[in-house]
Short mmCIF file of C-alpha atoms in Angstrom, two decimals:
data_model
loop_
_atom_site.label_atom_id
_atom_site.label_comp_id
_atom_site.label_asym_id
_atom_site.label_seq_id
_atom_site.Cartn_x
_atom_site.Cartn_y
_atom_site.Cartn_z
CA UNK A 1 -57.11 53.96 29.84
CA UNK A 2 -57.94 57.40 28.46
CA UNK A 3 -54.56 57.31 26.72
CA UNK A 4 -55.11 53.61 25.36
CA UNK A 5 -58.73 54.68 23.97
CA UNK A 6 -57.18 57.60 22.39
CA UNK A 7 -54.43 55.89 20.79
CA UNK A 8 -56.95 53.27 19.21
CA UNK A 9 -58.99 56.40 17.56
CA UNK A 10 -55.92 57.29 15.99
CA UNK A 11 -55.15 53.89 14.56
CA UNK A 12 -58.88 53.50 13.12
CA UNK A 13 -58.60 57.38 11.69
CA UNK A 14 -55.10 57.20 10.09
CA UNK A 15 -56.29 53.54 8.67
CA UNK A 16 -59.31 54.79 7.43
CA UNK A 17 -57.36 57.87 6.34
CA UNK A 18 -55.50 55.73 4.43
CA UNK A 19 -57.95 54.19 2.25
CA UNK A 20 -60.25 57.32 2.50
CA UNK A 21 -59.59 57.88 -1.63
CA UNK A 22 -61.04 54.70 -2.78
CA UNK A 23 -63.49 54.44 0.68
CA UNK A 24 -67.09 54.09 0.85
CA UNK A 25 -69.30 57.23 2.34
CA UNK A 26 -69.86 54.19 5.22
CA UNK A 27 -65.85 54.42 5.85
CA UNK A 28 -66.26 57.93 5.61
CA UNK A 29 -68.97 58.49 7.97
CA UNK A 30 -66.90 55.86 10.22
CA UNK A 31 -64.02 58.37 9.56
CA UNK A 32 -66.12 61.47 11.05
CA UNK A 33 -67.84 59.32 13.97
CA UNK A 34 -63.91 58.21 14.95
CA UNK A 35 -62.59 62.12 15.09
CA UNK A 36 -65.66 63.35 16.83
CA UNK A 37 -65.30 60.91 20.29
CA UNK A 38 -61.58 61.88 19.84
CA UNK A 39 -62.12 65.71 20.23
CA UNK A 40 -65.05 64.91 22.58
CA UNK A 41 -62.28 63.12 24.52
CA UNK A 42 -59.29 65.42 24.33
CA UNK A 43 -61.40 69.35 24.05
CA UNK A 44 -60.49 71.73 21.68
CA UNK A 45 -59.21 70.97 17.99
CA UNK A 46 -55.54 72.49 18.73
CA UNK A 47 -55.05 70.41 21.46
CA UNK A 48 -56.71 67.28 19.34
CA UNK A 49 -53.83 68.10 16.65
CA UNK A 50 -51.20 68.06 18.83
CA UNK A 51 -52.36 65.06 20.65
CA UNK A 52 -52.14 62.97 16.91
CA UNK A 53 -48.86 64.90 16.28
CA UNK A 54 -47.09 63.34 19.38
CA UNK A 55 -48.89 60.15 18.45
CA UNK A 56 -47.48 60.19 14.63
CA UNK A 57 -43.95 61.44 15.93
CA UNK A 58 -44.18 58.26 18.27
CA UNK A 59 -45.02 55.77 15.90
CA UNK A 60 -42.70 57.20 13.47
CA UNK A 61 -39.79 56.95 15.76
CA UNK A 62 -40.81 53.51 17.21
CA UNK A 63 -39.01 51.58 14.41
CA UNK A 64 -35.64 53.46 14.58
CA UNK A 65 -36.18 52.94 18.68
CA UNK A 66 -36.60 48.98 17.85
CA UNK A 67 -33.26 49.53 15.58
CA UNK A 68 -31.38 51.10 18.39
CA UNK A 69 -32.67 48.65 21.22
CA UNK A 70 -31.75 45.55 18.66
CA UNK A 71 -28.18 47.11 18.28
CA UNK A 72 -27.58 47.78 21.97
CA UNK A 73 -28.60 44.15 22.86
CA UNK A 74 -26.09 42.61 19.70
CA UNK A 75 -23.32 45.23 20.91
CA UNK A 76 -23.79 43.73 24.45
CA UNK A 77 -23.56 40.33 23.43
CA UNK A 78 -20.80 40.59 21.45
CA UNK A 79 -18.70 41.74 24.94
CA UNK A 80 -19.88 37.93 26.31
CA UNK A 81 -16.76 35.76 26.38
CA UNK A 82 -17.65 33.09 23.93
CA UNK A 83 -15.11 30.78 25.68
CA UNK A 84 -17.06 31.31 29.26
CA UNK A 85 -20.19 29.91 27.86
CA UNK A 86 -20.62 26.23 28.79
CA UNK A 87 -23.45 23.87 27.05
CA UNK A 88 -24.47 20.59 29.37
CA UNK A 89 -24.26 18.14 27.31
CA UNK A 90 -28.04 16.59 26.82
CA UNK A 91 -28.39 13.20 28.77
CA UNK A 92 -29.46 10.22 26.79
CA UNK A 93 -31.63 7.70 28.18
CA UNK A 94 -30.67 4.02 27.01
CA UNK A 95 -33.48 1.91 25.32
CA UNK A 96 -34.96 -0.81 27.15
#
C-alpha cells in the first residue's frame, strides 16, 4: 500500500512537473504539498531521489517490456499448427 501511495505521488509530481512552466502558483503549491508527504513517507531526500529514479527507470522501460511480452506471445503463436485448429461450425436454429 505504501508502495501504491508512493507511486501515485510520483504520477501527480511528474504531471504537475510537466505543466509546471505554464502552471498556476495553486499547481505549484500542489507541486510542493505532493513532494513533501513523499519525503515524509520515504525519509531522507537521497533516498526520495532514488526512490523516483527506480520509478522513472520503470515506467520508462514498461513500454519496451509491453513490446517484448507482445512479441513473445506472436512468436508463440506462430509455432501453433494452423491445420490443428478446428472451428465448430455455429448451429442454426430453423424459423418457426
Amino acid at each position: 500500500m505504501k508502495f501504491l501511495h508512493i507511486l501515485f505521488l510520483f504520477l501527480l509530481t511528474t504531471y504537475i512537473h510537466t505543466f509546471e512552466h505554464s502552471a498556476s502558483e495553486e499547481w505549484n503549491d500542489k507541486l510542493e504539498n505532493a513532494l513533501d508527504r513523499l519525503l515524509n513517507l520515504v525519509g531522507t531526500v537521497e533516498q526520495m531521489v532514488d526512490l523516483l529514479n527506480e520509478i522513472d527507470f520503470v515506467l520508462k522501460n514498461m513500454a519496451e517490456l509491453d513490446i517484448l511480452v507482445v512479441r513473445k506471445v506472436q512468436d508463440k503463436l506462430d509455432f501453433v499448427p494452423h491445420d490443428d485448429i478446428k472451428v465448430s461450425p455455429i448451429p442454426i436454429c430453423p424459423r418457426e
